[in-house]
XYZ file of C-alpha atoms in Angstrom:
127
model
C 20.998 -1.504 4.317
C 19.987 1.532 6.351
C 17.519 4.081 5.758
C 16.518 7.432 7.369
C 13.382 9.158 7.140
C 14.185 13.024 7.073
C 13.890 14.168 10.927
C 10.788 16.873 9.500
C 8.863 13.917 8.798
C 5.140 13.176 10.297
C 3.818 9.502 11.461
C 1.889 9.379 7.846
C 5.352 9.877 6.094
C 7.495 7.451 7.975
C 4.225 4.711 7.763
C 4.597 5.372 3.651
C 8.732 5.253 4.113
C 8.347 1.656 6.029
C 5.770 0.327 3.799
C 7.931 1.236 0.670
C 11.567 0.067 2.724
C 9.653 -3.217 3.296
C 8.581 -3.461 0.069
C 11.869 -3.597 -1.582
C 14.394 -5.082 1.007
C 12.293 -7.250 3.807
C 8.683 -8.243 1.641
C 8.645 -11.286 4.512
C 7.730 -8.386 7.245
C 4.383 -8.042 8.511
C 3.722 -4.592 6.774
C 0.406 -3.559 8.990
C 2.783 -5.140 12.412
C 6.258 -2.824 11.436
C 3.912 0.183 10.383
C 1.810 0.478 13.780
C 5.437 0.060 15.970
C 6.565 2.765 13.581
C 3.698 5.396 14.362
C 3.296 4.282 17.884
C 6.894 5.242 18.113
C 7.071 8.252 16.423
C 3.716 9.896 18.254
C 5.280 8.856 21.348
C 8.374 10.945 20.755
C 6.489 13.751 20.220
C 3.882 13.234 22.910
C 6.374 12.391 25.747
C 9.763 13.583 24.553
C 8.169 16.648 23.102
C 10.541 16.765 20.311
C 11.070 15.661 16.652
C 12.368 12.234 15.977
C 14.482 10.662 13.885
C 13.448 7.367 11.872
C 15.736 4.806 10.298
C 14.590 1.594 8.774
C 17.470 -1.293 8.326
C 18.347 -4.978 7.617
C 20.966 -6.822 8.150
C 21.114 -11.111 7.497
C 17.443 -12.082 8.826
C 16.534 -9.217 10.494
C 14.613 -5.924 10.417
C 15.249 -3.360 12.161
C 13.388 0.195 13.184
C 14.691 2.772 15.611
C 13.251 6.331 16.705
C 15.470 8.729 18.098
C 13.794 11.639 20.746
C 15.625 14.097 22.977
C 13.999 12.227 26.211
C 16.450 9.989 28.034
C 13.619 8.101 30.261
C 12.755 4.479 29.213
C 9.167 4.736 28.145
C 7.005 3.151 30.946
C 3.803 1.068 29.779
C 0.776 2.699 31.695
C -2.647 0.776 32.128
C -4.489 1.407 29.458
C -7.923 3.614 29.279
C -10.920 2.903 27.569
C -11.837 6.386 28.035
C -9.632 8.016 25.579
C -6.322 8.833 27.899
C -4.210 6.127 26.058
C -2.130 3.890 27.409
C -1.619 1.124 24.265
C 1.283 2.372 22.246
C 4.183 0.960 24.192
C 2.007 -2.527 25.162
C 1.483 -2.760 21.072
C 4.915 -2.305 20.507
C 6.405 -4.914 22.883
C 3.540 -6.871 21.655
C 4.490 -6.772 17.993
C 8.637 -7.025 17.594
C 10.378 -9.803 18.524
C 12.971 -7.510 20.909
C 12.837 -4.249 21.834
C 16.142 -2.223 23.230
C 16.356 1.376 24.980
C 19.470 2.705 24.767
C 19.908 5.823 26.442
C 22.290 8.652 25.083
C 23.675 12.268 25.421
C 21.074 13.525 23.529
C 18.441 11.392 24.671
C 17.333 7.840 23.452
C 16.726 5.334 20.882
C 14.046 2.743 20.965
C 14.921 -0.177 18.610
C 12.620 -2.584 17.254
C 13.588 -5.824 15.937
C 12.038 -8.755 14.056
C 13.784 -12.042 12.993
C 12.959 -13.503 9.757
C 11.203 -16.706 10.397
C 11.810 -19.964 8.890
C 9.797 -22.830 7.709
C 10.509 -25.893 10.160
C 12.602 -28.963 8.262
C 10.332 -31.339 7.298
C 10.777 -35.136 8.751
C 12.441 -37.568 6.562
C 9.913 -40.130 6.408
């Protein structure tokens, strides 16, 4: 299952779209965890890429999955952080929060993907 958030969307809209995706096909997901990836993504795009984005939410077996499209093909690049108000948090937050992250570059720029595996329960000994 694959979902796209219309391209004209803001961060608010997409954080209501994931909570509402997560709701009804991955309600394991760490709601709060998937939402701040999702906005730190999306105000990225248009902070560094300068462009709109494109959001689409997915599953597949044991896995979510949420990838941003931007027109920029650079990697993102984490920066040291400032207390003073300059940023520098989004992309340590969002390596920080899903379990793997891929870049894949493309003609028309990039998508960052953000995955997270399903956990489960350990077997319990026989005793």
């Amino acid at each position: 299952m694959v979902v796209e958030v219309p391209p004209c969307a803001d961060s608010a809209s997409a954080r209501e779209a994931t909570a509402r995706f997560l709701a009804e096909y991955c309600p394991w997901a760490d709601v709060s965890a998937v939402q701040l990836v999702v906005t730190e993504l999306t105000a990225n795009a248009l902070r560094h890429a300068g462009s709109r984005w494109r959001l689409r939410l997915g599953t597949a077996g044991d896995e979510l999955s949420v990838e941003v499209d931007d027109s920029s093909p650079a990697a993102p690049e984490p920066r040291a952080p400032d207390f003073s108000g300059g940023g520098g948090f989004g992309w340590h937050l969002v390596q920080a929060l899903a379990s793997r992250l891929e870049v894949r570059p493309h003609a028309a720029g990039k998508t960052i993907r953000a995955v997270w595996a399903r956990s489960r329960p350990a077997a319990v000994a026989a005793a």
